[in-house]
Amino acid sequence: HRDLHSFPTRRSSDLLLASLEGCFEGMDDLCSELMGFTPTQAFHMVDSCSRLLGSRIFPLLDEANQRGSSLVKLLKRERRKAKTVNRRRQIPAGDKPSVQRNLAKASTFESAFDDSRPIVAVTPDDLAEVAKVDRQVAEAFLEMFAARPEDYVERHHGLPALSSPITLHPILKTDEGFIFVNHQLLLEALRPRMEEKFAESQHWERYQRARGRYLERESVNLLSGALKSTLHWNNLHWHSSTLSGELDGLISCDDATIRVECKAGAVSEGARRGAPASMLETLNGLIGEASAQHVRLSDALIESEPTDFGFSPLQSRALKSELQFEIIVTLDSVTAWATEAHRLQRVEES
């Protein structure tokens, strides 16, 4: 219990980088061929975008704060005079001091960002300079995450939804450059967009295998490390006279055993958008299939000894432990779509 609660946590950006490099391990050349940049370059260009925009925004914020402070001081001197203190926004001297202060600060911040386009517009040369990459690498990155008019479908995006074209394409291409609608979305859009490129190529199956191996390996390593377990296994195949299956991970810790099933598939665009049928299909593919694999092994263990299915004596001892925990690990988070889980249960029962 103490070890689990002291399990070291990492920033979401660190986890996203680890999963990005793990899924695309050994595929730098393919990524450069298909997209024009490697996974590591992509991650660092996201960070460079943040630093580039920050270098433009923060000085303006500091300037606005200083101007606001100066205006507040002026208000104190002019409070009793019935005249406008700021020409841009009317701040009558008769207003309450708190109202005057708020109006003064609002006016300075508003004027600081009057012309916001130059602040958020980035050219390939801008990004290349900050990220220390070739111009064509920066341009390929910006182009890949730029939203296209055809991405917007009125039937799907006309009403508020969980996802929109901006979710995976948070950049708009204009004559002035690439405008960042929300640069914070870039980090989570990396792997889905890169996977789309692989799905369009002949290398998709190779990538899927690598992605699955990474998830299985990383899941078992993290869990066994948190439990200080010395016995753990990956990718165990078993079979009986009537049933067969694969156990992605097995972890033994004293009298407790964790059985792990991993699903590296992505949450579909329809499910992200909130379409009920797509949500159900996604949950069935990620959670339903993994749950069925757990059930098959549990049923088999009731019928016979684990060694009869090809498990080693140590693995058999783990599978006969008093405490058995069945865990399902997904690469994509399904928390936002778990509201449809009750429907998935009814499908399994029918």
PDB file of C-alpha atoms in Angstrom, residues 94-255:
ATOM      1  CA  GLY A  94     -17.392  58.836  -9.505  1.00  0.00           C
ATOM      2  CA  ASP A  95     -17.303  55.040  -9.715  1.00  0.00           C
ATOM      3  CA  LYS A  96     -16.272  52.939  -6.723  1.00  0.00           C
ATOM      4  CA  PRO A  97     -12.477  52.518  -6.380  1.00  0.00           C
ATOM      5  CA  SER A  98     -12.708  48.748  -6.946  1.00  0.00           C
ATOM      6  CA  VAL A  99     -14.685  49.303 -10.150  1.00  0.00           C
ATOM      7  CA  GLN A 100     -12.150  51.860 -11.345  1.00  0.00           C
ATOM      8  CA  ARG A 101      -9.237  49.526 -10.659  1.00  0.00           C
ATOM      9  CA  ASN A 102     -10.876  46.662 -12.554  1.00  0.00           C
ATOM     10  CA  LEU A 103     -11.736  48.881 -15.513  1.00  0.00           C
ATOM     11  CA  ALA A 104      -8.200  50.270 -15.582  1.00  0.00           C
ATOM     12  CA  LYS A 105      -6.621  46.807 -15.652  1.00  0.00           C
ATOM     13  CA  ALA A 106      -9.098  45.585 -18.264  1.00  0.00           C
ATOM     14  CA  SER A 107      -8.369  48.545 -20.528  1.00  0.00           C
ATOM     15  CA  THR A 108      -4.600  48.005 -20.432  1.00  0.00           C
ATOM     16  CA  PHE A 109      -4.855  44.283 -21.156  1.00  0.00           C
ATOM     17  CA  GLU A 110      -7.366  44.884 -23.924  1.00  0.00           C
ATOM     18  CA  SER A 111      -5.159  47.431 -25.661  1.00  0.00           C
ATOM     19  CA  ALA A 112      -2.071  45.179 -25.289  1.00  0.00           C
ATOM     20  CA  PHE A 113      -3.732  42.487 -27.402  1.00  0.00           C
ATOM     21  CA  ASP A 114      -5.610  44.687 -29.849  1.00  0.00           C
ATOM     22  CA  ASP A 115      -3.795  43.197 -32.817  1.00  0.00           C
ATOM     23  CA  SER A 116      -3.395  39.556 -31.805  1.00  0.00           C
ATOM     24  CA  ARG A 117      -2.683  38.035 -35.209  1.00  0.00           C
ATOM     25  CA  PRO A 118       1.047  38.863 -35.260  1.00  0.00           C
ATOM     26  CA  ILE A 119       1.307  37.367 -31.782  1.00  0.00           C
ATOM     27  CA  VAL A 120      -0.113  33.938 -32.652  1.00  0.00           C
ATOM     28  CA  ALA A 121       0.952  33.693 -36.310  1.00  0.00           C
ATOM     29  CA  VAL A 122       4.047  31.517 -36.793  1.00  0.00           C
ATOM     30  CA  THR A 123       5.999  30.946 -40.003  1.00  0.00           C
ATOM     31  CA  PRO A 124       8.131  27.881 -40.748  1.00  0.00           C
ATOM     32  CA  ASP A 125      11.210  30.089 -40.433  1.00  0.00           C
ATOM     33  CA  ASP A 126      10.108  31.221 -36.956  1.00  0.00           C
ATOM     34  CA  LEU A 127       9.638  27.657 -35.741  1.00  0.00           C
ATOM     35  CA  ALA A 128      12.795  26.362 -37.414  1.00  0.00           C
ATOM     36  CA  GLU A 129      14.887  28.999 -35.670  1.00  0.00           C
ATOM     37  CA  VAL A 130      13.538  28.253 -32.191  1.00  0.00           C
ATOM     38  CA  ALA A 131      13.410  24.454 -32.578  1.00  0.00           C
ATOM     39  CA  LYS A 132      16.832  24.268 -34.272  1.00  0.00           C
ATOM     40  CA  VAL A 133      15.498  22.167 -37.171  1.00  0.00           C
ATOM     41  CA  ASP A 134      15.551  22.589 -40.934  1.00  0.00           C
ATOM     42  CA  ARG A 135      12.883  24.821 -42.423  1.00  0.00           C
ATOM     43  CA  GLN A 136      11.268  21.944 -44.356  1.00  0.00           C
ATOM     44  CA  VAL A 137      10.922  19.957 -41.123  1.00  0.00           C
ATOM     45  CA  ALA A 138       9.145  22.873 -39.417  1.00  0.00           C
ATOM     46  CA  GLU A 139       6.904  23.447 -42.432  1.00  0.00           C
ATOM     47  CA  ALA A 140       5.936  19.762 -42.632  1.00  0.00           C
ATOM     48  CA  PHE A 141       4.994  19.858 -38.940  1.00  0.00           C
ATOM     49  CA  LEU A 142       2.842  22.986 -39.260  1.00  0.00           C
ATOM     50  CA  GLU A 143       1.123  21.730 -42.407  1.00  0.00           C
ATOM     51  CA  MET A 144       0.247  18.404 -40.801  1.00  0.00           C
ATOM     52  CA  PHE A 145      -1.575  20.022 -37.892  1.00  0.00           C
ATOM     53  CA  ALA A 146      -3.311  22.745 -39.915  1.00  0.00           C
ATOM     54  CA  ALA A 147      -7.089  22.422 -40.137  1.00  0.00           C
ATOM     55  CA  ARG A 148      -8.602  22.206 -43.594  1.00  0.00           C
ATOM     56  CA  PRO A 149     -12.055  23.529 -44.581  1.00  0.00           C
ATOM     57  CA  GLU A 150     -13.158  20.017 -45.570  1.00  0.00           C
ATOM     58  CA  ASP A 151     -12.465  18.788 -42.024  1.00  0.00           C
ATOM     59  CA  TYR A 152     -15.570  20.632 -40.851  1.00  0.00           C
ATOM     60  CA  VAL A 153     -18.780  18.670 -41.395  1.00  0.00           C
ATOM     61  CA  GLU A 154     -21.937  20.531 -40.430  1.00  0.00           C
ATOM     62  CA  ARG A 155     -23.785  17.321 -39.520  1.00  0.00           C
ATOM     63  CA  HIS A 156     -21.069  16.395 -37.002  1.00  0.00           C
ATOM     64  CA  HIS A 157     -19.702  19.724 -35.826  1.00  0.00           C
ATOM     65  CA  GLY A 158     -22.652  22.105 -36.087  1.00  0.00           C
ATOM     66  CA  LEU A 159     -23.541  21.557 -32.426  1.00  0.00           C
ATOM     67  CA  PRO A 160     -21.268  21.496 -29.352  1.00  0.00           C
ATOM     68  CA  ALA A 161     -19.473  18.160 -29.081  1.00  0.00           C
ATOM     69  CA  LEU A 162     -16.622  16.503 -27.193  1.00  0.00           C
ATOM     70  CA  SER A 163     -14.351  16.902 -30.199  1.00  0.00           C
ATOM     71  CA  SER A 164     -14.008  19.093 -33.284  1.00  0.00           C
ATOM     72  CA  PRO A 165     -11.545  19.431 -36.186  1.00  0.00           C
ATOM     73  CA  ILE A 166      -9.504  21.779 -33.980  1.00  0.00           C
ATOM     74  CA  THR A 167      -8.915  18.937 -31.500  1.00  0.00           C
ATOM     75  CA  LEU A 168      -6.416  17.244 -33.820  1.00  0.00           C
ATOM     76  CA  HIS A 169      -5.721  20.244 -36.088  1.00  0.00           C
ATOM     77  CA  PRO A 170      -5.273  23.198 -33.700  1.00  0.00           C
ATOM     78  CA  ILE A 171      -3.619  25.412 -36.333  1.00  0.00           C
ATOM     79  CA  LEU A 172      -5.103  27.601 -39.075  1.00  0.00           C
ATOM     80  CA  LYS A 173      -3.111  28.390 -42.205  1.00  0.00           C
ATOM     81  CA  THR A 174      -3.340  32.023 -43.360  1.00  0.00           C
ATOM     82  CA  ASP A 175      -1.413  34.370 -45.633  1.00  0.00           C
ATOM     83  CA  GLU A 176       0.407  35.785 -42.589  1.00  0.00           C
ATOM     84  CA  GLY A 177       1.486  32.338 -41.399  1.00  0.00           C
ATOM     85  CA  PHE A 178       0.129  29.529 -39.245  1.00  0.00           C
ATOM     86  CA  ILE A 179      -2.172  30.749 -36.476  1.00  0.00           C
ATOM     87  CA  PHE A 180      -2.337  28.704 -33.300  1.00  0.00           C
ATOM     88  CA  VAL A 181      -5.945  28.407 -32.192  1.00  0.00           C
ATOM     89  CA  ASN A 182      -4.880  26.437 -29.112  1.00  0.00           C
ATOM     90  CA  HIS A 183      -1.255  25.361 -29.032  1.00  0.00           C
ATOM     91  CA  GLN A 184      -1.870  23.296 -25.869  1.00  0.00           C
ATOM     92  CA  LEU A 185      -3.872  20.812 -27.942  1.00  0.00           C
ATOM     93  CA  LEU A 186      -0.803  20.034 -30.051  1.00  0.00           C
ATOM     94  CA  LEU A 187       0.763  17.715 -27.504  1.00  0.00           C
ATOM     95  CA  GLU A 188      -2.179  15.339 -27.311  1.00  0.00           C
ATOM     96  CA  ALA A 189      -2.751  15.541 -31.067  1.00  0.00           C
ATOM     97  CA  LEU A 190       0.744  14.243 -31.884  1.00  0.00           C
ATOM     98  CA  ARG A 191       0.202  10.491 -31.727  1.00  0.00           C
ATOM     99  CA  PRO A 192      -3.332  10.438 -33.226  1.00  0.00           C
ATOM    100  CA  ARG A 193      -2.241  12.519 -36.228  1.00  0.00           C
ATOM    101  CA  MET A 194       0.948  10.499 -36.722  1.00  0.00           C
ATOM    102  CA  GLU A 195      -1.080   7.293 -36.527  1.00  0.00           C
ATOM    103  CA  GLU A 196      -3.382   8.615 -39.243  1.00  0.00           C
ATOM    104  CA  LYS A 197      -0.365   8.996 -41.524  1.00  0.00           C
ATOM    105  CA  PHE A 198       0.759   5.438 -40.803  1.00  0.00           C
ATOM    106  CA  ALA A 199      -2.786   4.136 -41.368  1.00  0.00           C
ATOM    107  CA  GLU A 200      -2.652   5.560 -44.891  1.00  0.00           C
ATOM    108  CA  SER A 201       0.588   3.684 -45.633  1.00  0.00           C
ATOM    109  CA  GLN A 202       1.698   0.085 -46.047  1.00  0.00           C
ATOM    110  CA  HIS A 203       3.432   0.245 -42.662  1.00  0.00           C
ATOM    111  CA  TRP A 204       0.257   0.352 -40.566  1.00  0.00           C
ATOM    112  CA  GLU A 205       0.364  -3.289 -39.406  1.00  0.00           C
ATOM    113  CA  ARG A 206       4.008  -2.969 -38.416  1.00  0.00           C
ATOM    114  CA  TYR A 207       3.182   0.086 -36.362  1.00  0.00           C
ATOM    115  CA  GLN A 208       0.221  -1.631 -34.682  1.00  0.00           C
ATOM    116  CA  ARG A 209       2.437  -4.516 -33.577  1.00  0.00           C
ATOM    117  CA  ALA A 210       5.068  -2.127 -32.198  1.00  0.00           C
ATOM    118  CA  ARG A 211       2.410  -0.089 -30.401  1.00  0.00           C
ATOM    119  CA  GLY A 212       0.922  -3.200 -28.798  1.00  0.00           C
ATOM    120  CA  ARG A 213       4.326  -4.496 -27.662  1.00  0.00           C
ATOM    121  CA  TYR A 214       5.175  -1.140 -26.123  1.00  0.00           C
ATOM    122  CA  LEU A 215       1.922  -0.966 -24.143  1.00  0.00           C
ATOM    123  CA  GLU A 216       2.299  -4.517 -22.815  1.00  0.00           C
ATOM    124  CA  ARG A 217       5.926  -4.004 -21.827  1.00  0.00           C
ATOM    125  CA  GLU A 218       5.423  -0.590 -20.244  1.00  0.00           C
ATOM    126  CA  SER A 219       2.290  -1.637 -18.328  1.00  0.00           C
ATOM    127  CA  VAL A 220       3.983  -4.629 -16.718  1.00  0.00           C
ATOM    128  CA  ASN A 221       7.163  -2.666 -15.981  1.00  0.00           C
ATOM    129  CA  LEU A 222       5.275   0.150 -14.249  1.00  0.00           C
ATOM    130  CA  LEU A 223       3.047  -2.139 -12.195  1.00  0.00           C
ATOM    131  CA  SER A 224       5.800  -4.535 -11.167  1.00  0.00           C
ATOM    132  CA  GLY A 225       8.060  -1.603 -10.279  1.00  0.00           C
ATOM    133  CA  ALA A 226       5.371  -0.019  -8.087  1.00  0.00           C
ATOM    134  CA  LEU A 227       4.781  -3.319  -6.291  1.00  0.00           C
ATOM    135  CA  LYS A 228       8.504  -4.120  -5.965  1.00  0.00           C
ATOM    136  CA  SER A 229       7.676  -7.434  -7.642  1.00  0.00           C
ATOM    137  CA  THR A 230      10.490  -9.720  -8.765  1.00  0.00           C
ATOM    138  CA  LEU A 231       8.246 -12.059 -10.745  1.00  0.00           C
ATOM    139  CA  HIS A 232       6.540 -10.761 -13.842  1.00  0.00           C
ATOM    140  CA  TRP A 233       5.964 -12.007 -17.380  1.00  0.00           C
ATOM    141  CA  ASN A 234       4.775 -10.611 -20.704  1.00  0.00           C
ATOM    142  CA  ASN A 235       2.868 -12.102 -23.624  1.00  0.00           C
ATOM    143  CA  LEU A 236       1.903 -15.525 -22.270  1.00  0.00           C
ATOM    144  CA  HIS A 237       0.012 -17.854 -24.608  1.00  0.00           C
ATOM    145  CA  TRP A 238      -2.147 -20.607 -23.126  1.00  0.00           C
ATOM    146  CA  HIS A 239      -4.530 -23.262 -24.457  1.00  0.00           C
ATOM    147  CA  SER A 240      -6.740 -26.073 -23.223  1.00  0.00           C
ATOM    148  CA  SER A 241      -8.823 -28.645 -25.025  1.00  0.00           C
ATOM    149  CA  THR A 242     -11.696 -26.165 -25.389  1.00  0.00           C
ATOM    150  CA  LEU A 243     -10.264 -22.696 -24.811  1.00  0.00           C
ATOM    151  CA  SER A 244      -7.186 -20.687 -25.754  1.00  0.00           C
ATOM    152  CA  GLY A 245      -5.961 -17.181 -25.266  1.00  0.00           C
ATOM    153  CA  GLU A 246      -3.156 -14.780 -24.515  1.00  0.00           C
ATOM    154  CA  LEU A 247      -2.317 -13.066 -21.248  1.00  0.00           C
ATOM    155  CA  ASP A 248      -0.515  -9.780 -21.894  1.00  0.00           C
ATOM    156  CA  GLY A 249       0.998  -9.528 -18.437  1.00  0.00           C
ATOM    157  CA  LEU A 250       1.285 -11.504 -15.215  1.00  0.00           C
ATOM    158  CA  ILE A 251       2.685  -9.973 -12.014  1.00  0.00           C
ATOM    159  CA  SER A 252       3.222 -11.853  -8.760  1.00  0.00           C
ATOM    160  CA  CYS A 253       3.674 -10.050  -5.434  1.00  0.00           C
ATOM    161  CA  ASP A 254       3.523 -12.189  -2.264  1.00  0.00           C
ATOM    162  CA  ASP A 255       0.023 -13.689  -2.111  1.00  0.00           C
TER     163      ASP A 255
END
